[in-house]
Short mmCIF file of C-alpha atoms in Angstrom, two decimals:
data_model
loop_
_atom_site.label_atom_id
_atom_site.label_comp_id
_atom_site.label_asym_id
_atom_site.label_seq_id
_atom_site.Cartn_x
_atom_site.Cartn_y
_atom_site.Cartn_z
CA MET A 27 10.46 -26.07 1.74
CA LYS A 28 6.70 -26.16 2.37
CA THR A 29 6.67 -22.38 2.73
CA LEU A 30 8.48 -22.00 -0.59
CA LYS A 31 6.01 -24.35 -2.33
CA ILE A 32 3.06 -22.36 -0.99
CA PHE A 33 4.70 -19.10 -2.01
CA LEU A 34 5.22 -20.40 -5.56
CA LYS A 35 1.62 -21.63 -5.68
CA LEU A 36 0.41 -18.16 -4.64
CA CYS A 37 2.58 -16.67 -7.42
CA GLU A 38 1.03 -19.09 -9.94
CA MET A 39 -2.54 -18.23 -8.88
CA ASN A 40 -1.93 -14.49 -9.04
CA LEU A 41 -0.11 -14.72 -12.37
CA LYS A 42 -3.23 -16.29 -13.88
CA THR A 43 -5.20 -13.27 -12.64
CA LEU A 44 -2.87 -11.01 -14.62
CA PHE A 45 -3.99 -12.63 -17.87
CA VAL A 46 -7.63 -12.04 -16.98
CA TYR A 47 -7.15 -8.29 -16.44
CA ARG A 48 -4.58 -7.54 -19.14
CA ALA A 49 -5.41 -3.82 -19.29
CA SER A 50 -4.15 -3.42 -15.70
CA PHE A 51 -0.63 -4.11 -16.99
CA PHE A 52 -0.69 -1.07 -19.28
CA VAL A 53 -2.45 1.17 -16.77
CA SER A 54 0.21 0.31 -14.15
CA LEU A 55 2.89 1.13 -16.73
CA ILE A 56 1.52 4.61 -17.32
CA SER A 57 0.81 5.23 -13.64
CA ASN A 58 4.35 4.30 -12.64
CA LEU A 59 5.79 6.35 -15.50
CA MET A 60 4.00 9.46 -14.19
CA PHE A 61 5.49 9.03 -10.71
CA VAL A 62 8.99 8.44 -12.06
CA ILE A 63 8.79 11.46 -14.39
CA SER A 64 7.59 13.63 -11.47
CA TYR A 65 10.58 12.65 -9.33
CA ILE A 66 13.04 13.03 -12.18
CA LEU A 67 11.69 16.55 -12.81
CA PHE A 68 12.13 17.21 -9.07
CA ILE A 69 15.77 16.09 -9.12
CA GLU A 70 16.50 17.96 -12.37
CA SER A 71 14.98 21.16 -10.86
CA LEU A 72 17.11 20.77 -7.71
CA PHE A 73 20.29 20.26 -9.72
CA LEU A 74 19.67 23.51 -11.59
CA HIS A 75 20.63 25.18 -8.30
CA VAL A 76 23.06 22.72 -6.65
CA ASN A 77 25.92 20.45 -7.77
CA LYS A 78 25.60 17.69 -5.19
CA ILE A 79 23.18 16.29 -2.66
CA GLY A 80 25.37 15.13 0.19
CA ALA A 81 28.36 13.58 -1.53
CA LEU A 82 26.47 12.40 -4.61
CA ASN A 83 26.17 14.07 -7.99
CA LYS A 84 23.03 14.04 -10.15
CA GLY A 85 23.65 10.66 -11.75
CA GLU A 86 24.39 9.02 -8.42
CA VAL A 87 21.26 10.55 -6.81
CA LEU A 88 19.19 9.29 -9.76
CA LEU A 89 20.76 5.84 -9.31
CA VAL A 90 19.74 5.80 -5.62
CA MET A 91 16.24 6.71 -6.77
CA ALA A 92 16.27 3.93 -9.38
CA PHE A 93 17.22 1.35 -6.73
CA PHE A 94 14.46 2.80 -4.52
CA TYR A 95 11.94 2.23 -7.31
CA LEU A 96 13.29 -1.28 -7.86
CA PHE A 97 12.57 -2.44 -4.30
CA GLN A 98 9.32 -0.47 -4.33
CA ASN A 99 8.32 -2.40 -7.49
CA ILE A 100 9.14 -5.68 -5.72
CA SER A 101 7.02 -4.66 -2.72
CA ASP A 102 4.17 -3.49 -5.00
CA ILE A 103 4.18 -6.83 -6.87
CA PHE A 104 4.32 -9.17 -3.88
CA TYR A 105 2.82 -7.64 -0.74
CA ARG A 106 1.84 -3.97 -0.72
CA ASP A 107 -1.85 -4.41 -1.58
CA ASN A 108 -2.21 -6.93 1.24
CA PHE A 109 -0.86 -4.43 3.75
CA GLU A 110 -3.15 -1.68 2.53
CA ASN A 111 -6.22 -3.93 2.84
CA PHE A 112 -5.17 -5.58 6.10
CA SER A 113 -7.16 -3.32 8.43
CA ASN A 114 -10.29 -3.76 6.33
CA GLU A 115 -9.88 -7.55 6.12
CA MET A 116 -9.38 -7.75 9.86
CA ARG A 117 -12.51 -5.74 10.66
CA ARG A 118 -14.61 -7.78 8.22
CA GLY A 119 -13.40 -11.10 9.62
CA LEU A 120 -11.64 -12.14 6.41
CA LEU A 121 -8.43 -12.63 8.32
CA ASP A 122 -9.89 -15.73 9.97
CA THR A 123 -9.83 -17.68 6.71
CA LEU A 124 -6.12 -16.94 6.33
CA ILE A 125 -4.79 -17.54 9.83
CA THR A 126 -6.66 -20.80 10.42
CA LYS A 127 -4.84 -22.64 7.65
CA PRO A 128 -1.92 -25.00 8.44
CA VAL A 129 0.68 -22.68 6.90
CA SER A 130 2.56 -19.60 7.98
CA SER A 131 -0.17 -17.07 8.83
CA ARG A 132 2.04 -14.13 7.91
CA LEU A 133 2.88 -15.63 4.54
CA LEU A 134 -0.78 -16.16 3.62
CA THR A 135 -1.94 -12.84 5.06
CA PHE A 136 0.57 -10.67 3.24
CA PHE A 137 1.16 -12.64 0.06
CA HIS A 138 -2.26 -14.03 -0.85
CA LYS A 139 -2.89 -11.25 -3.33
CA MET A 140 -0.03 -10.35 -5.67
CA ARG A 141 -0.08 -7.72 -8.37
CA PHE A 142 1.86 -9.02 -11.33
CA ASP A 143 0.50 -6.14 -13.42
CA TYR A 144 3.13 -4.08 -11.57
CA ILE A 145 5.78 -5.99 -13.50
CA ALA A 146 5.17 -3.22 -16.03
CA ALA A 147 6.79 -0.82 -13.56
CA LEU A 148 10.05 -2.80 -13.81
CA PHE A 149 10.38 -1.64 -17.43
CA ILE A 150 10.13 1.97 -16.29
CA THR A 151 12.67 1.32 -13.53
CA GLY A 152 14.99 -0.17 -16.15
CA LEU A 153 14.69 3.06 -18.14
CA GLN A 154 15.43 4.97 -14.99
CA PHE A 155 18.68 3.03 -14.47
CA TRP A 156 19.68 3.85 -18.04
CA TYR A 157 18.86 7.55 -17.54
CA ALA A 158 20.80 7.70 -14.25
CA TRP A 159 23.89 6.03 -15.70
CA ARG A 160 24.08 8.67 -18.45
CA PHE A 161 25.20 11.15 -15.79
CA ILE A 162 27.67 8.85 -14.02
CA GLU A 163 31.27 9.15 -15.09
CA LYS A 164 32.33 5.74 -13.77
CA PRO A 165 32.29 2.78 -16.16
CA PHE A 166 29.36 0.43 -15.81
CA ALA A 167 30.39 -2.75 -13.93
CA PRO A 168 27.80 -5.49 -14.58
CA GLN A 169 28.86 -7.73 -11.68
CA LEU A 170 28.62 -4.91 -9.15
CA PHE A 171 25.35 -3.78 -10.66
CA MET A 172 23.81 -7.27 -10.46
CA THR A 173 24.95 -7.58 -6.84
CA GLY A 174 23.25 -4.24 -6.23
CA MET A 175 20.08 -5.75 -7.69
CA ILE A 176 20.34 -8.72 -5.32
CA LEU A 177 20.81 -6.31 -2.42
CA SER A 178 17.52 -4.72 -3.53
CA LEU A 179 15.84 -8.03 -2.67
CA VAL A 180 17.33 -7.70 0.82
CA ALA A 181 15.98 -4.12 0.89
CA ALA A 182 12.52 -5.42 -0.06
CA SER A 183 12.69 -7.87 2.86
CA ILE A 184 13.55 -5.05 5.29
CA MET A 185 10.63 -3.05 3.91
CA PHE A 186 8.37 -6.09 4.34
CA SER A 187 9.47 -6.42 7.96
CA ILE A 188 8.76 -2.74 8.65
CA PHE A 189 5.34 -2.98 6.96
CA SER A 190 4.64 -6.11 8.97
CA ILE A 191 5.37 -4.30 12.25
CA ILE A 192 3.09 -1.39 11.25
CA ALA A 193 0.32 -3.80 10.16
CA THR A 194 0.60 -5.75 13.42
CA LEU A 195 -0.24 -2.55 15.33
CA THR A 196 -3.72 -2.89 13.83
CA PHE A 197 -4.43 -5.68 16.33
CA TRP A 198 -4.45 -2.95 18.99
CA ILE A 199 -5.63 0.08 16.99
CA GLU A 200 -8.38 -1.88 15.15
CA LYS A 201 -9.16 0.76 12.54
CA ASN A 202 -6.01 1.66 10.69
CA ASP A 203 -7.05 2.87 7.24
CA THR A 204 -4.16 5.32 7.25
CA LEU A 205 -1.77 2.39 7.48
CA HIS A 206 -0.83 2.63 3.82
CA ASN A 207 -0.42 6.38 4.28
CA ILE A 208 2.24 6.09 6.95
CA ALA A 209 3.94 3.17 5.20
CA TRP A 210 4.14 5.13 1.94
CA HIS A 211 5.50 8.23 3.65
CA LEU A 212 8.07 6.22 5.59
CA MET A 213 9.28 4.69 2.35
CA GLN A 214 10.10 8.15 1.02
CA ILE A 215 12.95 8.34 3.53
CA ALA A 216 14.71 5.71 1.43
CA ARG A 217 14.50 7.73 -1.76
CA TYR A 218 17.30 10.19 -1.04
CA PRO A 219 21.06 9.96 -0.35
CA ARG A 220 21.60 8.99 3.27
CA ASP A 221 24.05 11.90 3.72
CA ILE A 222 21.08 14.27 4.11
CA TYR A 223 20.31 12.60 7.47
CA THR A 224 22.63 13.86 10.18
CA GLY A 225 22.89 13.49 13.94
CA ILE A 226 20.02 11.67 15.60
CA ALA A 227 18.11 11.35 12.30
CA ARG A 228 21.08 9.45 10.84
CA MET A 229 21.16 7.06 13.79
CA ILE A 230 17.41 6.44 13.61
CA PHE A 231 17.29 5.90 9.85
CA THR A 232 20.41 3.72 9.82
CA TYR A 233 20.08 1.43 12.83
CA ILE A 234 16.56 1.73 14.29
CA ILE A 235 14.46 2.05 11.14
CA PRO A 236 17.11 1.38 8.45
CA LEU A 237 15.22 3.14 5.68
CA GLY A 238 18.25 5.32 4.97
CA LEU A 239 20.15 2.22 3.89
CA ILE A 240 17.74 0.24 1.76
CA ALA A 241 18.21 2.13 -1.52
CA ASN A 242 21.62 3.62 -0.70
CA ILE A 243 23.52 0.40 0.02
CA PRO A 244 22.65 -1.27 -3.33
CA ALA A 245 23.45 2.00 -5.18
CA GLU A 246 26.73 2.50 -3.31
CA PHE A 247 27.72 -1.11 -4.06
CA ALA A 248 26.96 -0.63 -7.77
CA LEU A 249 29.12 2.53 -7.70
CA LYS A 250 31.94 0.81 -5.75
CA LEU A 251 31.40 3.30 -2.90
CA SER A 252 30.43 0.93 -0.13
CA SER A 253 32.60 -1.05 2.24
CA GLY A 254 32.17 -4.70 3.21
CA LYS A 255 31.32 -3.53 6.73
CA SER A 256 28.24 -1.56 5.62
CA ILE A 257 26.98 -4.54 3.59
CA LEU A 258 27.41 -6.85 6.58
CA ILE A 259 25.49 -4.38 8.76
CA PHE A 260 22.80 -4.22 6.06
CA LEU A 261 22.43 -8.01 5.93
CA ALA A 262 22.46 -8.29 9.74
CA LEU A 263 19.74 -5.63 10.01
CA ALA A 264 17.63 -7.47 7.41
CA MET A 265 17.79 -10.70 9.44
CA ALA A 266 17.19 -8.91 12.74
CA PHE A 267 14.15 -7.07 11.38
CA PHE A 268 12.74 -10.23 9.87
CA TYR A 269 12.80 -12.12 13.17
CA ILE A 270 11.67 -9.14 15.27
CA SER A 271 8.72 -8.52 12.94
CA LEU A 272 7.84 -12.25 12.98
CA TRP A 273 7.90 -12.34 16.78
CA PHE A 274 5.75 -9.18 16.93
CA TRP A 275 3.27 -10.63 14.43
CA ASN A 276 2.85 -13.80 16.52
CA PHE A 277 2.53 -11.65 19.66
CA GLY A 278 -0.18 -9.52 18.02
CA LEU A 279 -2.00 -12.58 16.69
CA ARG A 280 -2.49 -13.84 20.25
CA ARG A 281 -4.43 -10.66 20.95
CA TYR A 282 -6.65 -11.02 17.88
CA THR A 283 -10.27 -11.95 18.44
CA SER A 284 -12.27 -12.78 15.38
CA ALA A 285 -14.90 -10.41 14.03
CA GLY A 286 -17.01 -13.52 13.40
CA MET B 17 -29.12 22.93 3.26
CA THR B 18 -29.93 21.37 6.64
CA LYS B 19 -29.07 17.91 5.35
CA TYR B 20 -25.60 19.09 4.27
CA PHE B 21 -24.98 20.67 7.66
CA THR B 22 -25.98 17.33 9.20
CA ILE B 23 -23.51 15.54 6.92
CA LEU B 24 -20.84 18.03 7.98
CA LYS B 25 -21.64 17.42 11.66
CA ILE B 26 -21.62 13.62 11.26
CA GLY B 27 -18.36 13.75 9.32
CA ILE B 28 -16.69 15.79 12.05
CA GLN B 29 -17.97 13.37 14.70
CA GLU B 30 -16.68 10.40 12.70
CA ASN B 31 -13.19 11.91 12.87
CA PHE B 32 -13.23 11.48 16.64
CA GLU B 33 -14.60 7.95 16.66
CA TYR B 34 -11.19 6.51 15.85
CA ARG B 35 -8.90 9.13 17.30
CA SER B 36 -5.76 7.12 16.72
CA GLU B 37 -6.33 7.50 12.97
CA ILE B 38 -5.92 11.25 13.24
CA PHE B 39 -2.71 10.78 15.19
CA ILE B 40 -1.35 8.31 12.62
CA TYR B 41 -2.36 10.61 9.79
CA MET B 42 -0.52 13.56 11.38
CA LEU B 43 2.50 11.35 11.99
CA ALA B 44 2.54 10.25 8.35
CA TRP B 45 2.42 13.80 7.03
CA SER B 46 5.04 14.92 9.56
CA VAL B 47 7.40 12.31 8.13
CA ARG B 48 6.98 13.82 4.68
CA PHE B 49 7.58 17.30 6.06
CA LEU B 50 10.67 16.11 7.93
CA ILE B 51 12.15 14.55 4.79
CA SER B 52 11.64 17.76 2.76
CA ILE B 53 13.28 19.84 5.50
CA LEU B 54 16.22 17.46 5.96
CA LEU B 55 16.81 17.38 2.20
CA PHE B 56 16.82 21.14 1.80
CA LEU B 57 18.83 21.79 4.97
CA ALA B 58 21.44 19.37 3.59
CA LEU B 59 21.55 21.50 0.42
CA PHE B 60 21.85 24.69 2.46
CA ARG B 61 24.94 23.28 4.21
CA GLU B 62 26.73 23.77 0.87
CA GLN B 63 25.25 27.14 -0.15
CA SER B 64 23.29 29.85 1.65
CA VAL B 65 20.74 30.58 -1.09
CA ILE B 66 18.83 28.34 -3.49
CA GLY B 67 16.79 30.34 -5.97
CA ASN B 68 14.95 32.96 -3.88
CA TYR B 69 15.08 30.89 -0.71
CA ASN B 70 17.37 30.73 2.26
CA ALA B 71 17.18 28.05 4.95
CA GLN B 72 14.62 29.95 7.03
CA ASN B 73 12.34 30.74 4.06
CA ILE B 74 12.28 27.15 2.90
CA VAL B 75 11.33 25.79 6.33
CA THR B 76 8.55 28.39 6.56
CA TYR B 77 7.39 27.44 3.07
CA PHE B 78 7.16 23.72 3.91
CA LEU B 79 5.42 24.39 7.23
CA ILE B 80 2.75 26.34 5.34
CA ILE B 81 2.51 23.63 2.64
CA GLN B 82 2.02 21.07 5.43
CA ILE B 83 -0.90 23.06 6.88
CA LEU B 84 -2.50 23.60 3.45
CA THR B 85 -2.10 19.93 2.45
CA ALA B 86 -4.15 18.88 5.48
CA LEU B 87 -7.06 20.89 4.03
CA ASN B 88 -6.59 20.23 0.33
CA PHE B 89 -5.58 16.60 0.08
CA ALA B 90 -8.73 15.01 -1.31
CA LYS B 91 -9.59 11.34 -1.79
CA THR B 92 -13.17 11.78 -2.97
CA GLY B 93 -12.30 10.21 -6.32
CA ILE B 94 -11.23 6.95 -4.71
CA GLN B 95 -14.45 6.76 -2.67
CA ILE B 96 -16.61 7.50 -5.72
CA SER B 97 -14.73 4.91 -7.79
CA ASP B 98 -15.30 2.33 -5.03
CA ASP B 99 -19.00 3.23 -4.80
CA ILE B 100 -19.52 2.72 -8.52
CA GLN B 101 -17.47 -0.47 -8.69
CA SER B 102 -19.18 -2.07 -5.70
CA GLY B 103 -22.68 -0.89 -6.59
CA ASP B 104 -23.02 1.19 -3.42
CA PHE B 105 -23.73 4.13 -5.71
CA SER B 106 -27.25 2.72 -6.08
CA ASN B 107 -27.96 3.72 -2.47
CA PHE B 108 -27.23 7.35 -3.30
CA MET B 109 -29.42 7.37 -6.41
CA ILE B 110 -32.56 6.90 -4.35
CA LYS B 111 -31.64 9.51 -1.73
CA PRO B 112 -32.84 13.14 -2.01
CA ILE B 113 -29.28 14.43 -1.96
CA SER B 114 -26.75 15.62 -4.51
CA TYR B 115 -24.08 12.91 -4.76
CA THR B 116 -21.30 15.36 -5.59
CA LEU B 117 -22.27 17.85 -2.89
CA TYR B 118 -22.51 14.99 -0.38
CA TYR B 119 -18.89 14.01 -0.97
CA LEU B 120 -17.73 17.61 -1.18
CA VAL B 121 -19.16 18.28 2.28
CA LEU B 122 -18.12 14.92 3.75
CA GLU B 123 -14.51 15.31 2.59
CA PHE B 124 -14.47 18.87 3.94
CA SER B 125 -15.69 17.63 7.33
CA LYS B 126 -12.74 15.23 7.53
CA ASN B 127 -10.17 17.65 6.19
CA ILE B 128 -11.22 20.62 8.34
CA VAL B 129 -10.41 18.67 11.51
CA ARG B 130 -7.00 17.68 10.13
CA PHE B 131 -6.44 21.25 8.98
CA LEU B 132 -7.16 22.65 12.43
CA ILE B 133 -4.86 20.10 14.08
CA ALA B 134 -2.12 20.81 11.50
CA LEU B 135 -2.65 24.54 12.03
CA GLY B 136 -2.20 24.04 15.75
CA ILE B 137 0.91 21.85 15.56
CA PHE B 138 2.72 23.46 12.66
CA GLY B 139 1.49 26.92 13.56
CA ILE B 140 3.15 26.57 16.97
CA ILE B 141 6.37 25.35 15.33
CA LEU B 142 6.23 28.32 12.94
CA THR B 143 5.69 30.74 15.82
CA PHE B 144 8.89 29.59 17.51
CA TYR B 145 10.91 29.03 14.35
CA ASP B 146 10.09 32.23 12.50
CA PRO B 147 8.49 34.80 14.85
CA ASN B 148 8.98 37.53 12.22
CA PHE B 149 6.59 35.68 9.91
CA PHE B 150 3.55 36.93 11.83
CA GLN B 151 3.51 40.53 10.62
CA ILE B 152 0.44 42.79 10.84
CA GLU B 153 0.15 42.74 7.02
CA LEU B 154 -0.84 39.06 7.27
CA LEU B 155 -4.06 40.10 9.03
CA PHE B 156 -4.99 42.39 6.12
CA ARG B 157 -4.37 39.59 3.60
CA LEU B 158 -6.19 36.97 5.70
CA PRO B 159 -9.69 37.30 4.13
CA LEU B 160 -8.28 36.79 0.61
CA ILE B 161 -6.05 33.96 1.85
CA LEU B 162 -9.04 32.17 3.39
CA ILE B 163 -11.07 32.58 0.19
CA SER B 164 -8.15 31.21 -1.83
CA CYS B 165 -7.80 28.23 0.52
CA ILE B 166 -11.50 27.37 0.19
CA PHE B 167 -11.33 27.55 -3.61
CA ALA B 168 -8.14 25.47 -3.53
CA TYR B 169 -10.02 22.80 -1.56
CA CYS B 170 -12.90 22.94 -4.07
CA ILE B 171 -10.53 22.54 -7.03
CA ALA B 172 -8.78 19.56 -5.40
CA SER B 173 -12.03 17.82 -4.48
CA LEU B 174 -13.77 18.51 -7.79
CA MET B 175 -10.75 17.33 -9.82
CA ASN B 176 -10.65 14.15 -7.77
CA MET B 177 -14.40 13.66 -8.21
CA ALA B 178 -14.23 14.18 -11.97
CA ILE B 179 -11.63 11.42 -12.21
CA GLY B 180 -13.59 9.16 -9.84
CA ILE B 181 -16.75 9.56 -11.92
CA THR B 182 -14.97 8.08 -14.96
CA ALA B 183 -15.46 4.78 -13.10
CA PHE B 184 -18.90 4.69 -14.75
CA TRP B 185 -17.00 3.72 -17.91
CA ILE B 186 -13.74 2.20 -16.73
CA ILE B 187 -15.06 0.54 -13.52
CA ASN B 188 -11.96 1.28 -11.46
CA ALA B 189 -10.54 4.82 -11.62
CA LYS B 190 -7.95 4.40 -8.85
CA ARG B 191 -4.98 4.02 -11.20
CA ILE B 192 -5.87 7.30 -12.90
CA ILE B 193 -6.24 8.94 -9.49
CA PHE B 194 -2.75 7.75 -8.60
CA MET B 195 -1.48 9.39 -11.79
CA TYR B 196 -3.23 12.55 -10.61
CA PHE B 197 -1.40 12.32 -7.26
CA ALA B 198 1.90 11.87 -9.12
CA ILE B 199 1.37 15.03 -11.17
CA MET B 200 -0.05 16.93 -8.18
CA SER B 201 2.93 16.10 -5.97
CA ILE B 202 5.31 17.96 -8.26
CA PHE B 203 3.17 20.66 -9.87
CA SER B 204 1.38 21.79 -6.71
CA GLY B 205 4.64 22.85 -5.06
CA MET B 206 4.37 20.10 -2.44
CA MET B 207 7.85 18.70 -3.05
CA ILE B 208 9.67 21.81 -4.21
CA PRO B 209 8.65 25.47 -4.67
CA ILE B 210 7.52 26.01 -8.25
CA SER B 211 9.77 29.06 -8.52
CA LEU B 212 12.75 26.63 -8.42
CA PHE B 213 11.58 24.92 -11.62
CA PRO B 214 13.22 25.86 -14.92
CA ASP B 215 11.29 28.66 -16.65
CA TRP B 216 9.73 26.38 -19.30
CA LEU B 217 8.42 24.02 -16.61
CA GLN B 218 6.98 26.90 -14.57
CA LYS B 219 5.00 28.04 -17.63
CA ILE B 220 3.64 24.51 -18.14
CA ALA B 221 2.79 24.19 -14.42
CA PHE B 222 0.74 27.39 -14.39
CA LEU B 223 -1.34 26.20 -17.33
CA THR B 224 -2.62 23.45 -15.02
CA PRO B 225 -4.80 23.83 -11.91
CA PHE B 226 -2.19 22.18 -9.64
CA PRO B 227 -0.22 25.27 -8.53
CA TYR B 228 -3.51 26.79 -7.35
CA LEU B 229 -3.95 23.99 -4.81
CA LEU B 230 -0.93 24.70 -2.62
CA HIS B 231 1.74 26.90 -4.18
CA VAL B 232 -0.45 29.95 -4.88
CA PRO B 233 -2.12 30.03 -1.40
CA ALA B 234 1.35 29.50 0.15
CA GLU B 235 2.77 32.45 -1.81
CA MET B 236 -0.16 34.59 -0.61
CA ILE B 237 0.54 33.61 3.00
CA LEU B 238 4.26 34.33 2.58
CA GLY B 239 3.41 37.82 1.29
CA GLN B 240 4.97 37.17 -2.13
CA GLU B 241 1.90 38.54 -3.90
CA ASN B 242 0.33 41.98 -3.90
CA ILE B 243 -3.46 42.45 -3.68
CA PRO B 244 -4.09 42.72 -7.48
CA LYS B 245 -2.08 39.52 -8.04
CA MET B 246 -4.01 37.77 -5.26
CA LEU B 247 -7.32 38.82 -6.83
CA THR B 248 -6.17 37.58 -10.25
CA ASN B 249 -5.20 34.20 -8.78
CA ILE B 250 -8.52 33.89 -6.96
CA ALA B 251 -10.33 34.66 -10.24
CA ILE B 252 -8.34 31.87 -11.93
CA GLN B 253 -9.28 29.52 -9.07
CA ILE B 254 -12.95 30.41 -9.57
CA LEU B 255 -12.61 29.60 -13.28
CA PHE B 256 -11.15 26.19 -12.47
CA VAL B 257 -13.94 25.49 -9.96
CA ILE B 258 -16.57 26.33 -12.61
CA LEU B 259 -14.74 24.24 -15.20
CA PHE B 260 -14.49 21.14 -12.99
CA TYR B 261 -18.01 21.49 -11.61
CA GLY B 262 -19.33 21.66 -15.20
CA ALA B 263 -17.23 18.61 -16.14
CA ILE B 264 -18.60 16.65 -13.16
CA GLN B 265 -22.22 17.52 -13.96
CA THR B 266 -21.74 16.44 -17.60
CA LEU B 267 -19.90 13.23 -16.74
CA TYR B 268 -22.45 12.41 -14.02
CA HIS B 269 -25.40 12.98 -16.39
CA PHE B 270 -24.03 10.54 -18.98
CA GLY B 271 -22.51 8.17 -16.44
CA VAL B 272 -25.73 7.53 -14.56
CA LYS B 273 -27.38 6.45 -17.83
CA LYS B 274 -24.62 3.91 -18.36
CA TYR B 275 -24.54 2.69 -14.75
CA GLU B 276 -25.42 -0.91 -13.94
CA ALA B 277 -25.50 -2.42 -10.46
CA VAL B 278 -25.65 -6.19 -10.67
CA GLY B 279 -27.59 -7.83 -7.87
CA ARG B 280 -28.85 -4.57 -6.35
#
């Protein structure tokens, strides 16, 4: 309960910042639009030459991509900037002010700065869902779609756990300015249909680093393609990653010595 | 010139101060390469040819793109934007050094190390994967290829710098730089060969400088271009370098007059 109250207070503080820098909202809108258009052009160019990627047609691939952007938007709003700046904050001793407070150190460290200007990107993602569904022959089922949206929150929590593990490595590496680089590139694994990963890659991206699932499971649920078993595995992996990443964070924190 | 050689030397030494960063960087880019390969190999399970490419061609193409990206991926704009926003730019104003040349050389010193490592790793993979790639004709094309790669680096860095310098007016140019990365990722041929675009999109792409960063040097390396075509493309690269250098000098001249550094 205390953690939730602190989280909501952090949201309130950061929301006030949004109204100070209003232009950031529109700049984020345009920036996100450029990325989405680039990837749509990429998919459209591919489908000039192929009919399916894995077992999915163009609309279904675009839907996976839309769900990918949805959980990416959630991560951008709530915690991505904090991960990118983590190495810098640690070296400059700013981490000390966050971990010495009587609240969850991980919560404060990775949620103290939120970017509500990225809410603009949610509008673009909404357009992307509309564009994807134009190419899907199945009727739109609102309940399944909304459940897919909720599963995107679970996806965002898995992504948070993976980012947390990568960030915790900074306690040993010390200078990790390429942290955001590797995190961003890893996220790209989630963008495509999981059928493209076969053999050992499939096992790694499903069970060890479940990036192959995080956009695909919500999309498959919205399309009535997923089984209850895969959703249970998805939820179990989310919980497992959360607790593993929390344990690793506490383990890394014991090694941390302040920069003064 | 001595000071710029010193900057180059210091930049190269800085690369090896935190060696794990180089390793993490290579790992990050390898992930991107792996995803591209897995995606296209999944497509080639259904059909043997996509556009002008078969499975072997496409892997060779992405290996070359990976090597070229290590050289041409520039972040000078972000550093310049940060300098202007934080006021650190003031330190450069009093130094007897060209600000733009400083970052051009410094970025090159970082990228050349990554390029050589990428050349080693991905070059070895290419040697085993596609031994027929290393034909004797490649040696004859090599001088033009190297010239094209250097101009490609200059275009990438200068474009980045031009955007970064707009921070004199807009304070923080990072969002615009991210838009640049978005456009670059598709129009440079990094995600998909430009020849797989629809015809209308190819025409639009070649009106921009982005294909000349990666796609054009890659096509030269793959032997897709004859010597006259290579010379034409290098001439176009030179034009873009002149254009962006002129833009930077103009923006810098007016930007410095507008610059304020509070508390410095």
